[in-house]
Amino acid sequence: MGYKHSHDEILTAAVDEAFAGGLSALTFARVARRAGTSDRIVVYYFPSKDELIAAVLAALGVRLQAALAAVFDEPVGSHLELVRRTWPVVARPEHDAVFAVYFEAMGLAASGREPYRTMAPAMVDAWVSWMAGFVSGSPEQRRADAEAALAVIDGLLLLRAMAGADAADRAAGRLDVAAEARHRR
């Protein structure tokens, strides 16, 4: 059969395809075409579309966590400080495609579509748990601060996607989190 693509190459093609056409249009055929291989190779690594979608969403999470690692060097004392550190990173244009895919997944989950309806709570819980590790306080306080930070960040990012970067930065400014965002761009 010739050269077999690796799992990582197929996943990269799937992520690129999700960026190009969204999760709703993600198919084995499109991923195969983008990777320059056959549908069978894609199915070999990702036996179901649900597994392919889960892998794409996990890969996007890994990318964001790597981008955020530099600003999470020590625990913070509150959800607003967590937002202040996170916003300058996630508000960069290079992350817009990641959040477009993320919000598509959340929208599909909210409308009850599978596999998103099942995956979304686990994705949110994973992000809250990860972020809680960067907040000081009791376990309950850390989780509550991480949930509050995620709510604010997602709201700002949704505003950014729908109304533009300036609107999101104005809103972040009212929350006193945008100054560092402008400084880091």
Short mmCIF file of N, CA and C in Angstrom, two decimals:
data_model
loop_
_atom_site.label_atom_id
_atom_site.label_comp_id
_atom_site.label_asym_id
_atom_site.label_seq_id
_atom_site.Cartn_x
_atom_site.Cartn_y
_atom_site.Cartn_z
N MET A 1 0.81 -1.19 0.00
CA MET A 1 0.00 0.00 0.00
C MET A 1 0.86 1.26 0.00
N GLY A 2 2.12 1.22 0.13
CA GLY A 2 2.94 2.42 0.12
C GLY A 2 3.10 3.01 1.50
N TYR A 3 3.44 4.28 1.55
CA TYR A 3 3.75 4.97 2.79
C TYR A 3 2.51 5.11 3.66
N LYS A 4 2.61 4.66 4.90
CA LYS A 4 1.54 4.86 5.87
C LYS A 4 1.84 6.11 6.66
N HIS A 5 0.88 6.96 6.74
CA HIS A 5 1.05 8.17 7.54
C HIS A 5 0.98 7.81 9.01
N SER A 6 1.62 8.62 9.82
CA SER A 6 1.61 8.38 11.27
C SER A 6 0.33 8.93 11.89
N HIS A 7 0.06 8.49 13.08
CA HIS A 7 -1.07 8.99 13.87
C HIS A 7 -1.00 10.50 13.98
N ASP A 8 0.19 11.03 14.31
CA ASP A 8 0.35 12.47 14.47
C ASP A 8 0.11 13.23 13.17
N GLU A 9 0.52 12.68 12.04
CA GLU A 9 0.28 13.34 10.74
C GLU A 9 -1.22 13.38 10.43
N ILE A 10 -1.91 12.30 10.72
CA ILE A 10 -3.35 12.27 10.47
C ILE A 10 -4.06 13.24 11.42
N LEU A 11 -3.64 13.28 12.67
CA LEU A 11 -4.24 14.21 13.63
C LEU A 11 -3.98 15.66 13.22
N THR A 12 -2.78 15.95 12.77
CA THR A 12 -2.48 17.31 12.29
C THR A 12 -3.38 17.68 11.12
N ALA A 13 -3.58 16.75 10.20
CA ALA A 13 -4.47 17.01 9.07
C ALA A 13 -5.90 17.22 9.55
N ALA A 14 -6.33 16.47 10.55
CA ALA A 14 -7.69 16.62 11.08
C ALA A 14 -7.86 17.98 11.76
N VAL A 15 -6.85 18.40 12.53
CA VAL A 15 -6.91 19.72 13.17
C VAL A 15 -6.96 20.82 12.10
N ASP A 16 -6.11 20.71 11.09
CA ASP A 16 -6.11 21.70 10.01
C ASP A 16 -7.46 21.73 9.28
N GLU A 17 -8.04 20.56 9.10
CA GLU A 17 -9.35 20.49 8.44
C GLU A 17 -10.43 21.10 9.32
N ALA A 18 -10.35 20.89 10.62
CA ALA A 18 -11.31 21.51 11.55
C ALA A 18 -11.17 23.03 11.51
N PHE A 19 -9.94 23.52 11.44
CA PHE A 19 -9.73 24.97 11.32
C PHE A 19 -10.32 25.49 10.02
N ALA A 20 -10.18 24.73 8.94
CA ALA A 20 -10.62 25.19 7.63
C ALA A 20 -12.14 25.14 7.46
N GLY A 21 -12.76 24.07 7.94
CA GLY A 21 -14.19 23.90 7.67
C GLY A 21 -15.07 23.69 8.87
N GLY A 22 -14.47 23.62 10.05
CA GLY A 22 -15.25 23.38 11.26
C GLY A 22 -15.42 21.91 11.55
N LEU A 23 -15.86 21.65 12.77
CA LEU A 23 -16.06 20.26 13.20
C LEU A 23 -17.23 19.61 12.48
N SER A 24 -18.25 20.38 12.16
CA SER A 24 -19.43 19.82 11.51
C SER A 24 -19.10 19.24 10.14
N ALA A 25 -18.12 19.79 9.47
CA ALA A 25 -17.74 19.33 8.14
C ALA A 25 -16.58 18.34 8.16
N LEU A 26 -16.12 17.98 9.35
CA LEU A 26 -14.98 17.06 9.47
C LEU A 26 -15.42 15.66 9.08
N THR A 27 -14.78 15.12 8.06
CA THR A 27 -15.07 13.75 7.61
C THR A 27 -13.76 13.01 7.39
N PHE A 28 -13.86 11.69 7.36
CA PHE A 28 -12.67 10.89 7.06
C PHE A 28 -12.12 11.25 5.69
N ALA A 29 -13.01 11.46 4.72
CA ALA A 29 -12.57 11.77 3.36
C ALA A 29 -11.81 13.09 3.31
N ARG A 30 -12.31 14.11 4.00
CA ARG A 30 -11.63 15.41 3.99
C ARG A 30 -10.27 15.33 4.68
N VAL A 31 -10.22 14.62 5.79
CA VAL A 31 -8.94 14.46 6.49
C VAL A 31 -7.97 13.69 5.61
N ALA A 32 -8.44 12.64 4.98
CA ALA A 32 -7.58 11.84 4.11
C ALA A 32 -7.04 12.68 2.95
N ARG A 33 -7.92 13.45 2.33
CA ARG A 33 -7.51 14.31 1.22
C ARG A 33 -6.44 15.30 1.68
N ARG A 34 -6.67 15.92 2.84
CA ARG A 34 -5.71 16.89 3.37
C ARG A 34 -4.37 16.23 3.68
N ALA A 35 -4.41 15.00 4.18
CA ALA A 35 -3.19 14.27 4.55
C ALA A 35 -2.54 13.60 3.35
N GLY A 36 -3.24 13.54 2.23
CA GLY A 36 -2.69 12.88 1.05
C GLY A 36 -2.66 11.37 1.18
N THR A 37 -3.73 10.82 1.75
CA THR A 37 -3.80 9.38 1.95
C THR A 37 -5.24 8.93 1.71
N SER A 38 -5.54 7.70 2.09
CA SER A 38 -6.89 7.17 1.89
C SER A 38 -7.70 7.23 3.17
N ASP A 39 -9.02 7.14 3.00
CA ASP A 39 -9.92 7.10 4.15
C ASP A 39 -9.55 5.96 5.10
N ARG A 40 -9.12 4.84 4.52
CA ARG A 40 -8.81 3.66 5.35
C ARG A 40 -7.68 3.94 6.33
N ILE A 41 -6.72 4.75 5.95
CA ILE A 41 -5.63 5.09 6.87
C ILE A 41 -6.16 5.94 8.01
N VAL A 42 -7.04 6.86 7.71
CA VAL A 42 -7.63 7.70 8.76
C VAL A 42 -8.41 6.82 9.72
N VAL A 43 -9.21 5.90 9.18
CA VAL A 43 -10.02 5.00 10.01
C VAL A 43 -9.12 4.06 10.81
N TYR A 44 -7.98 3.71 10.27
CA TYR A 44 -7.04 2.86 11.01
C TYR A 44 -6.65 3.51 12.33
N TYR A 45 -6.37 4.80 12.30
CA TYR A 45 -5.94 5.51 13.51
C TYR A 45 -7.12 6.01 14.35
N PHE A 46 -8.23 6.32 13.69
CA PHE A 46 -9.41 6.85 14.38
C PHE A 46 -10.62 6.07 13.89
N PRO A 47 -10.92 4.94 14.55
CA PRO A 47 -11.96 4.04 14.05
C PRO A 47 -13.37 4.64 13.98
N SER A 48 -13.63 5.70 14.68
CA SER A 48 -14.95 6.34 14.59
C SER A 48 -14.78 7.85 14.49
N LYS A 49 -15.80 8.49 13.97
CA LYS A 49 -15.76 9.95 13.88
C LYS A 49 -15.70 10.57 15.27
N ASP A 50 -16.38 9.95 16.24
CA ASP A 50 -16.33 10.45 17.61
C ASP A 50 -14.90 10.46 18.14
N GLU A 51 -14.14 9.41 17.85
CA GLU A 51 -12.75 9.36 18.29
C GLU A 51 -11.91 10.42 17.59
N LEU A 52 -12.19 10.67 16.33
CA LEU A 52 -11.48 11.70 15.58
C LEU A 52 -11.78 13.08 16.17
N ILE A 53 -13.04 13.36 16.45
CA ILE A 53 -13.43 14.64 17.04
C ILE A 53 -12.79 14.81 18.41
N ALA A 54 -12.85 13.76 19.23
CA ALA A 54 -12.25 13.83 20.57
C ALA A 54 -10.76 14.11 20.48
N ALA A 55 -10.08 13.48 19.54
CA ALA A 55 -8.64 13.69 19.38
C ALA A 55 -8.34 15.12 18.93
N VAL A 56 -9.15 15.65 18.03
CA VAL A 56 -8.95 17.04 17.57
C VAL A 56 -9.13 18.00 18.74
N LEU A 57 -10.19 17.83 19.51
CA LEU A 57 -10.44 18.72 20.65
C LEU A 57 -9.33 18.59 21.70
N ALA A 58 -8.86 17.38 21.94
CA ALA A 58 -7.76 17.19 22.90
C ALA A 58 -6.49 17.86 22.40
N ALA A 59 -6.22 17.76 21.11
CA ALA A 59 -5.02 18.39 20.54
C ALA A 59 -5.08 19.90 20.68
N LEU A 60 -6.26 20.47 20.51
CA LEU A 60 -6.41 21.92 20.68
C LEU A 60 -6.18 22.31 22.13
N GLY A 61 -6.67 21.49 23.05
CA GLY A 61 -6.44 21.75 24.48
C GLY A 61 -4.96 21.71 24.83
N VAL A 62 -4.25 20.75 24.28
CA VAL A 62 -2.81 20.65 24.53
C VAL A 62 -2.09 21.88 24.00
N ARG A 63 -2.49 22.35 22.82
CA ARG A 63 -1.88 23.57 22.26
C ARG A 63 -2.08 24.77 23.19
N LEU A 64 -3.30 24.93 23.67
CA LEU A 64 -3.58 26.06 24.55
C LEU A 64 -2.86 25.95 25.88
N GLN A 65 -2.82 24.76 26.45
CA GLN A 65 -2.11 24.59 27.71
C GLN A 65 -0.63 24.90 27.54
N ALA A 66 -0.06 24.50 26.43
CA ALA A 66 1.35 24.82 26.17
C ALA A 66 1.56 26.33 26.05
N ALA A 67 0.64 27.00 25.38
CA ALA A 67 0.74 28.46 25.23
C ALA A 67 0.59 29.16 26.57
N LEU A 68 -0.24 28.62 27.44
CA LEU A 68 -0.50 29.25 28.74
C LEU A 68 0.53 28.89 29.80
N ALA A 69 1.31 27.87 29.57
CA ALA A 69 2.27 27.40 30.58
C ALA A 69 3.22 28.50 31.04
N ALA A 70 3.60 29.37 30.15
CA ALA A 70 4.56 30.42 30.49
C ALA A 70 3.99 31.43 31.49
N VAL A 71 2.69 31.66 31.48
CA VAL A 71 2.11 32.66 32.38
C VAL A 71 1.63 32.05 33.69
N PHE A 72 1.59 30.74 33.76
CA PHE A 72 1.18 30.06 34.99
C PHE A 72 2.39 29.53 35.71
N ASP A 73 3.26 30.45 36.13
CA ASP A 73 4.50 30.03 36.77
C ASP A 73 4.38 29.92 38.29
N GLU A 74 3.35 30.52 38.86
CA GLU A 74 3.11 30.41 40.30
C GLU A 74 1.62 30.59 40.55
N PRO A 75 1.12 30.04 41.65
CA PRO A 75 -0.32 30.17 41.93
C PRO A 75 -0.74 31.63 42.12
N VAL A 76 -1.98 31.91 41.75
CA VAL A 76 -2.56 33.24 41.91
C VAL A 76 -3.59 33.18 43.04
N GLY A 77 -4.01 34.34 43.49
CA GLY A 77 -4.91 34.39 44.63
C GLY A 77 -6.38 34.48 44.31
N SER A 78 -6.75 34.74 43.03
CA SER A 78 -8.17 34.91 42.73
C SER A 78 -8.45 34.59 41.26
N HIS A 79 -9.74 34.48 40.97
CA HIS A 79 -10.15 34.21 39.60
C HIS A 79 -9.80 35.39 38.68
N LEU A 80 -9.87 36.62 39.19
CA LEU A 80 -9.52 37.76 38.34
C LEU A 80 -8.04 37.77 37.98
N GLU A 81 -7.20 37.37 38.90
CA GLU A 81 -5.77 37.28 38.57
C GLU A 81 -5.53 36.17 37.55
N LEU A 82 -6.27 35.10 37.65
CA LEU A 82 -6.18 34.02 36.67
C LEU A 82 -6.60 34.54 35.29
N VAL A 83 -7.66 35.34 35.24
CA VAL A 83 -8.09 35.94 33.98
C VAL A 83 -7.03 36.91 33.46
N ARG A 84 -6.49 37.73 34.35
CA ARG A 84 -5.45 38.70 33.93
C ARG A 84 -4.26 37.99 33.29
N ARG A 85 -3.89 36.86 33.81
CA ARG A 85 -2.75 36.14 33.22
C ARG A 85 -3.13 35.41 31.94
N THR A 86 -4.35 34.93 31.87
CA THR A 86 -4.80 34.14 30.73
C THR A 86 -5.15 35.00 29.52
N TRP A 87 -5.86 36.09 29.74
CA TRP A 87 -6.38 36.90 28.64
C TRP A 87 -5.32 37.34 27.64
N PRO A 88 -4.16 37.83 28.06
CA PRO A 88 -3.19 38.27 27.05
C PRO A 88 -2.74 37.16 26.12
N VAL A 89 -2.79 35.94 26.57
CA VAL A 89 -2.37 34.81 25.73
C VAL A 89 -3.51 34.39 24.80
N VAL A 90 -4.70 34.19 25.36
CA VAL A 90 -5.79 33.67 24.54
C VAL A 90 -6.36 34.71 23.60
N ALA A 91 -6.10 35.99 23.85
CA ALA A 91 -6.62 37.06 23.00
C ALA A 91 -5.75 37.32 21.77
N ARG A 92 -4.75 36.49 21.55
CA ARG A 92 -3.90 36.66 20.37
C ARG A 92 -4.58 36.10 19.12
N PRO A 93 -4.41 36.77 18.00
CA PRO A 93 -5.06 36.32 16.76
C PRO A 93 -4.72 34.88 16.38
N GLU A 94 -3.54 34.40 16.71
CA GLU A 94 -3.17 33.03 16.33
C GLU A 94 -4.00 31.98 17.05
N HIS A 95 -4.75 32.37 18.08
CA HIS A 95 -5.60 31.42 18.79
C HIS A 95 -7.07 31.52 18.36
N ASP A 96 -7.40 32.45 17.49
CA ASP A 96 -8.79 32.63 17.08
C ASP A 96 -9.38 31.36 16.47
N ALA A 97 -8.64 30.67 15.64
CA ALA A 97 -9.16 29.45 15.00
C ALA A 97 -9.42 28.36 16.05
N VAL A 98 -8.56 28.28 17.05
CA VAL A 98 -8.76 27.29 18.11
C VAL A 98 -10.09 27.55 18.81
N PHE A 99 -10.34 28.81 19.14
CA PHE A 99 -11.57 29.13 19.85
C PHE A 99 -12.80 29.04 18.96
N ALA A 100 -12.65 29.25 17.67
CA ALA A 100 -13.78 29.04 16.76
C ALA A 100 -14.22 27.58 16.80
N VAL A 101 -13.26 26.66 16.78
CA VAL A 101 -13.57 25.24 16.87
C VAL A 101 -14.15 24.90 18.24
N TYR A 102 -13.57 25.46 19.30
CA TYR A 102 -14.05 25.23 20.66
C TYR A 102 -15.51 25.69 20.80
N PHE A 103 -15.81 26.90 20.33
CA PHE A 103 -17.18 27.41 20.46
C PHE A 103 -18.15 26.64 19.57
N GLU A 104 -17.68 26.16 18.44
CA GLU A 104 -18.55 25.30 17.62
C GLU A 104 -18.90 24.04 18.41
N ALA A 105 -17.91 23.42 19.04
CA ALA A 105 -18.16 22.21 19.84
C ALA A 105 -19.13 22.50 20.98
N MET A 106 -18.95 23.63 21.65
CA MET A 106 -19.83 23.98 22.76
C MET A 106 -21.25 24.27 22.26
N GLY A 107 -21.38 24.93 21.12
CA GLY A 107 -22.69 25.20 20.54
C GLY A 107 -23.41 23.92 20.14
N LEU A 108 -22.67 23.00 19.54
CA LEU A 108 -23.26 21.71 19.17
C LEU A 108 -23.66 20.93 20.42
N ALA A 109 -22.87 21.04 21.47
CA ALA A 109 -23.21 20.39 22.75
C ALA A 109 -24.48 21.00 23.33
N ALA A 110 -24.57 22.32 23.31
CA ALA A 110 -25.74 23.00 23.86
C ALA A 110 -27.02 22.64 23.10
N SER A 111 -26.88 22.33 21.81
CA SER A 111 -28.05 21.96 21.02
C SER A 111 -28.37 20.47 21.14
N GLY A 112 -27.57 19.75 21.94
CA GLY A 112 -27.85 18.34 22.20
C GLY A 112 -27.25 17.36 21.21
N ARG A 113 -26.40 17.83 20.32
CA ARG A 113 -25.81 16.94 19.31
C ARG A 113 -24.69 16.10 19.90
N GLU A 114 -24.74 14.84 19.59
CA GLU A 114 -23.67 13.94 19.98
C GLU A 114 -22.61 13.93 18.90
N PRO A 115 -21.37 13.71 19.24
CA PRO A 115 -20.81 13.35 20.54
C PRO A 115 -20.51 14.55 21.44
N TYR A 116 -20.83 15.74 20.94
CA TYR A 116 -20.45 16.97 21.65
C TYR A 116 -21.15 17.08 23.00
N ARG A 117 -22.43 16.70 23.06
CA ARG A 117 -23.18 16.78 24.31
C ARG A 117 -22.51 15.95 25.40
N THR A 118 -21.96 14.82 25.02
CA THR A 118 -21.27 13.96 25.98
C THR A 118 -19.86 14.46 26.27
N MET A 119 -19.18 14.98 25.27
CA MET A 119 -17.79 15.42 25.43
C MET A 119 -17.65 16.74 26.17
N ALA A 120 -18.58 17.65 25.99
CA ALA A 120 -18.45 19.01 26.52
C ALA A 120 -18.27 19.06 28.04
N PRO A 121 -19.08 18.35 28.82
CA PRO A 121 -18.87 18.43 30.28
C PRO A 121 -17.48 17.95 30.69
N ALA A 122 -16.98 16.92 30.04
CA ALA A 122 -15.64 16.42 30.36
C ALA A 122 -14.58 17.44 29.96
N MET A 123 -14.78 18.10 28.82
CA MET A 123 -13.82 19.14 28.39
C MET A 123 -13.79 20.29 29.38
N VAL A 124 -14.96 20.75 29.78
CA VAL A 124 -15.03 21.86 30.72
C VAL A 124 -14.42 21.45 32.06
N ASP A 125 -14.75 20.26 32.51
CA ASP A 125 -14.20 19.79 33.78
C ASP A 125 -12.67 19.69 33.71
N ALA A 126 -12.14 19.21 32.59
CA ALA A 126 -10.69 19.10 32.44
C ALA A 126 -10.04 20.48 32.51
N TRP A 127 -10.64 21.49 31.85
CA TRP A 127 -10.09 22.84 31.89
C TRP A 127 -10.19 23.43 33.29
N VAL A 128 -11.31 23.24 33.96
CA VAL A 128 -11.46 23.77 35.31
C VAL A 128 -10.45 23.12 36.24
N SER A 129 -10.32 21.81 36.15
CA SER A 129 -9.35 21.11 37.00
C SER A 129 -7.93 21.59 36.74
N TRP A 130 -7.58 21.76 35.47
CA TRP A 130 -6.23 22.22 35.12
C TRP A 130 -6.00 23.63 35.66
N MET A 131 -6.95 24.52 35.44
CA MET A 131 -6.80 25.90 35.89
C MET A 131 -6.78 26.00 37.42
N ALA A 132 -7.54 25.14 38.09
CA ALA A 132 -7.58 25.16 39.55
C ALA A 132 -6.21 24.89 40.16
N GLY A 133 -5.38 24.20 39.43
CA GLY A 133 -4.02 23.93 39.90
C GLY A 133 -3.15 25.17 39.97
N PHE A 134 -3.62 26.28 39.43
CA PHE A 134 -2.84 27.51 39.41
C PHE A 134 -3.41 28.59 40.33
N VAL A 135 -4.34 28.19 41.20
CA VAL A 135 -4.96 29.12 42.14
C VAL A 135 -4.66 28.61 43.55
N SER A 136 -4.38 29.54 44.45
CA SER A 136 -4.14 29.13 45.84
C SER A 136 -5.47 29.09 46.59
N GLY A 137 -5.49 28.37 47.69
CA GLY A 137 -6.68 28.26 48.52
C GLY A 137 -7.10 26.82 48.70
N SER A 138 -8.24 26.65 49.33
CA SER A 138 -8.78 25.30 49.56
C SER A 138 -9.17 24.69 48.21
N PRO A 139 -9.31 23.38 48.15
CA PRO A 139 -9.72 22.75 46.88
C PRO A 139 -11.05 23.32 46.35
N GLU A 140 -12.00 23.58 47.24
CA GLU A 140 -13.28 24.13 46.81
C GLU A 140 -13.11 25.55 46.27
N GLN A 141 -12.29 26.35 46.94
CA GLN A 141 -12.05 27.73 46.50
C GLN A 141 -11.31 27.74 45.17
N ARG A 142 -10.33 26.87 45.02
CA ARG A 142 -9.57 26.81 43.77
C ARG A 142 -10.50 26.46 42.60
N ARG A 143 -11.36 25.47 42.83
CA ARG A 143 -12.29 25.06 41.76
C ARG A 143 -13.25 26.20 41.43
N ALA A 144 -13.80 26.85 42.44
CA ALA A 144 -14.73 27.96 42.21
C ALA A 144 -14.04 29.10 41.46
N ASP A 145 -12.80 29.41 41.84
CA ASP A 145 -12.06 30.46 41.13
C ASP A 145 -11.79 30.07 39.68
N ALA A 146 -11.46 28.81 39.45
CA ALA A 146 -11.21 28.34 38.08
C ALA A 146 -12.49 28.40 37.26
N GLU A 147 -13.61 28.02 37.85
CA GLU A 147 -14.89 28.10 37.13
C GLU A 147 -15.24 29.55 36.80
N ALA A 148 -15.03 30.44 37.76
CA ALA A 148 -15.32 31.87 37.51
C ALA A 148 -14.40 32.41 36.42
N ALA A 149 -13.13 32.06 36.48
CA ALA A 149 -12.18 32.53 35.46
C ALA A 149 -12.57 32.01 34.08
N LEU A 150 -12.93 30.73 34.00
CA LEU A 150 -13.32 30.15 32.72
C LEU A 150 -14.57 30.84 32.17
N ALA A 151 -15.52 31.16 33.04
CA ALA A 151 -16.73 31.85 32.60
C ALA A 151 -16.40 33.22 32.02
N VAL A 152 -15.52 33.96 32.69
CA VAL A 152 -15.14 35.29 32.21
C VAL A 152 -14.35 35.18 30.90
N ILE A 153 -13.39 34.29 30.86
CA ILE A 153 -12.55 34.14 29.66
C ILE A 153 -13.40 33.71 28.47
N ASP A 154 -14.27 32.70 28.68
CA ASP A 154 -15.13 32.26 27.57
C ASP A 154 -16.04 33.38 27.10
N GLY A 155 -16.57 34.16 28.04
CA GLY A 155 -17.41 35.29 27.65
C GLY A 155 -16.65 36.31 26.83
N LEU A 156 -15.46 36.64 27.26
CA LEU A 156 -14.63 37.59 26.51
C LEU A 156 -14.26 37.04 25.13
N LEU A 157 -13.93 35.75 25.08
CA LEU A 157 -13.57 35.15 23.79
C LEU A 157 -14.75 35.07 22.85
N LEU A 158 -15.92 34.79 23.38
CA LEU A 158 -17.12 34.78 22.54
C LEU A 158 -17.42 36.18 22.01
N LEU A 159 -17.26 37.17 22.86
CA LEU A 159 -17.42 38.55 22.42
C LEU A 159 -16.40 38.89 21.34
N ARG A 160 -15.16 38.44 21.53
CA ARG A 160 -14.10 38.66 20.54
C ARG A 160 -14.48 38.04 19.19
N ALA A 161 -15.02 36.82 19.24
CA ALA A 161 -15.39 36.12 18.01
C ALA A 161 -16.58 36.78 17.32
N MET A 162 -17.52 37.30 18.08
CA MET A 162 -18.75 37.84 17.50
C MET A 162 -18.67 39.33 17.21
N ALA A 163 -17.97 40.10 18.05
CA ALA A 163 -17.97 41.56 17.90
C ALA A 163 -16.58 42.13 17.58
N GLY A 164 -15.56 41.30 17.65
CA GLY A 164 -14.22 41.74 17.31
C GLY A 164 -13.31 41.96 18.51
N ALA A 165 -12.04 42.05 18.21
CA ALA A 165 -11.01 42.19 19.25
C ALA A 165 -11.17 43.48 20.04
N ASP A 166 -11.52 44.56 19.38
CA ASP A 166 -11.66 45.84 20.10
C ASP A 166 -12.77 45.77 21.15
N ALA A 167 -13.90 45.18 20.79
CA ALA A 167 -15.00 45.06 21.75
C ALA A 167 -14.58 44.20 22.93
N ALA A 168 -13.91 43.10 22.66
CA ALA A 168 -13.46 42.22 23.75
C ALA A 168 -12.43 42.92 24.63
N ASP A 169 -11.53 43.68 24.02
CA ASP A 169 -10.54 44.41 24.81
C ASP A 169 -11.18 45.51 25.66
N ARG A 170 -12.22 46.16 25.10
CA ARG A 170 -12.94 47.16 25.91
C ARG A 170 -13.60 46.50 27.12
N ALA A 171 -14.24 45.37 26.89
CA ALA A 171 -14.88 44.65 27.99
C ALA A 171 -13.84 44.17 29.00
N ALA A 172 -12.73 43.65 28.50
CA ALA A 172 -11.66 43.21 29.40
C ALA A 172 -11.11 44.38 30.19
N GLY A 173 -11.04 45.54 29.54
CA GLY A 173 -10.57 46.75 30.23
C GLY A 173 -11.47 47.13 31.38
N ARG A 174 -12.78 46.97 31.20
CA ARG A 174 -13.72 47.25 32.28
C ARG A 174 -13.53 46.26 33.42
N LEU A 175 -13.03 45.08 33.10
CA LEU A 175 -12.72 44.08 34.12
C LEU A 175 -11.30 44.21 34.63
N ASP A 176 -10.58 45.20 34.07
CA ASP A 176 -9.18 45.45 34.45
C ASP A 176 -8.28 44.27 34.11
N VAL A 177 -8.51 43.65 32.95
CA VAL A 177 -7.65 42.55 32.53
C VAL A 177 -7.00 42.80 31.17
N ALA A 178 -7.32 43.91 30.51
CA ALA A 178 -6.85 44.12 29.14
C ALA A 178 -5.51 44.83 29.04
N ALA A 179 -5.09 45.56 30.04
CA ALA A 179 -3.86 46.34 29.92
C ALA A 179 -2.68 45.45 29.57
N GLU A 180 -2.56 44.33 30.23
CA GLU A 180 -1.45 43.44 29.95
C GLU A 180 -1.62 42.79 28.58
N ALA A 181 -2.85 42.57 28.13
CA ALA A 181 -3.10 42.00 26.81
C ALA A 181 -2.54 42.92 25.73
N ARG A 182 -2.81 44.21 25.84
CA ARG A 182 -2.29 45.16 24.84
C ARG A 182 -0.77 45.20 24.91
N HIS A 183 -0.22 45.11 26.11
CA HIS A 183 1.23 45.18 26.30
C HIS A 183 1.93 43.98 25.66
N ARG A 184 1.34 42.80 25.72
CA ARG A 184 2.00 41.60 25.21
C ARG A 184 1.85 41.40 23.71
N ARG A 185 0.97 42.13 23.04
CA ARG A 185 0.75 41.93 21.60
C ARG A 185 1.88 42.46 20.79
#
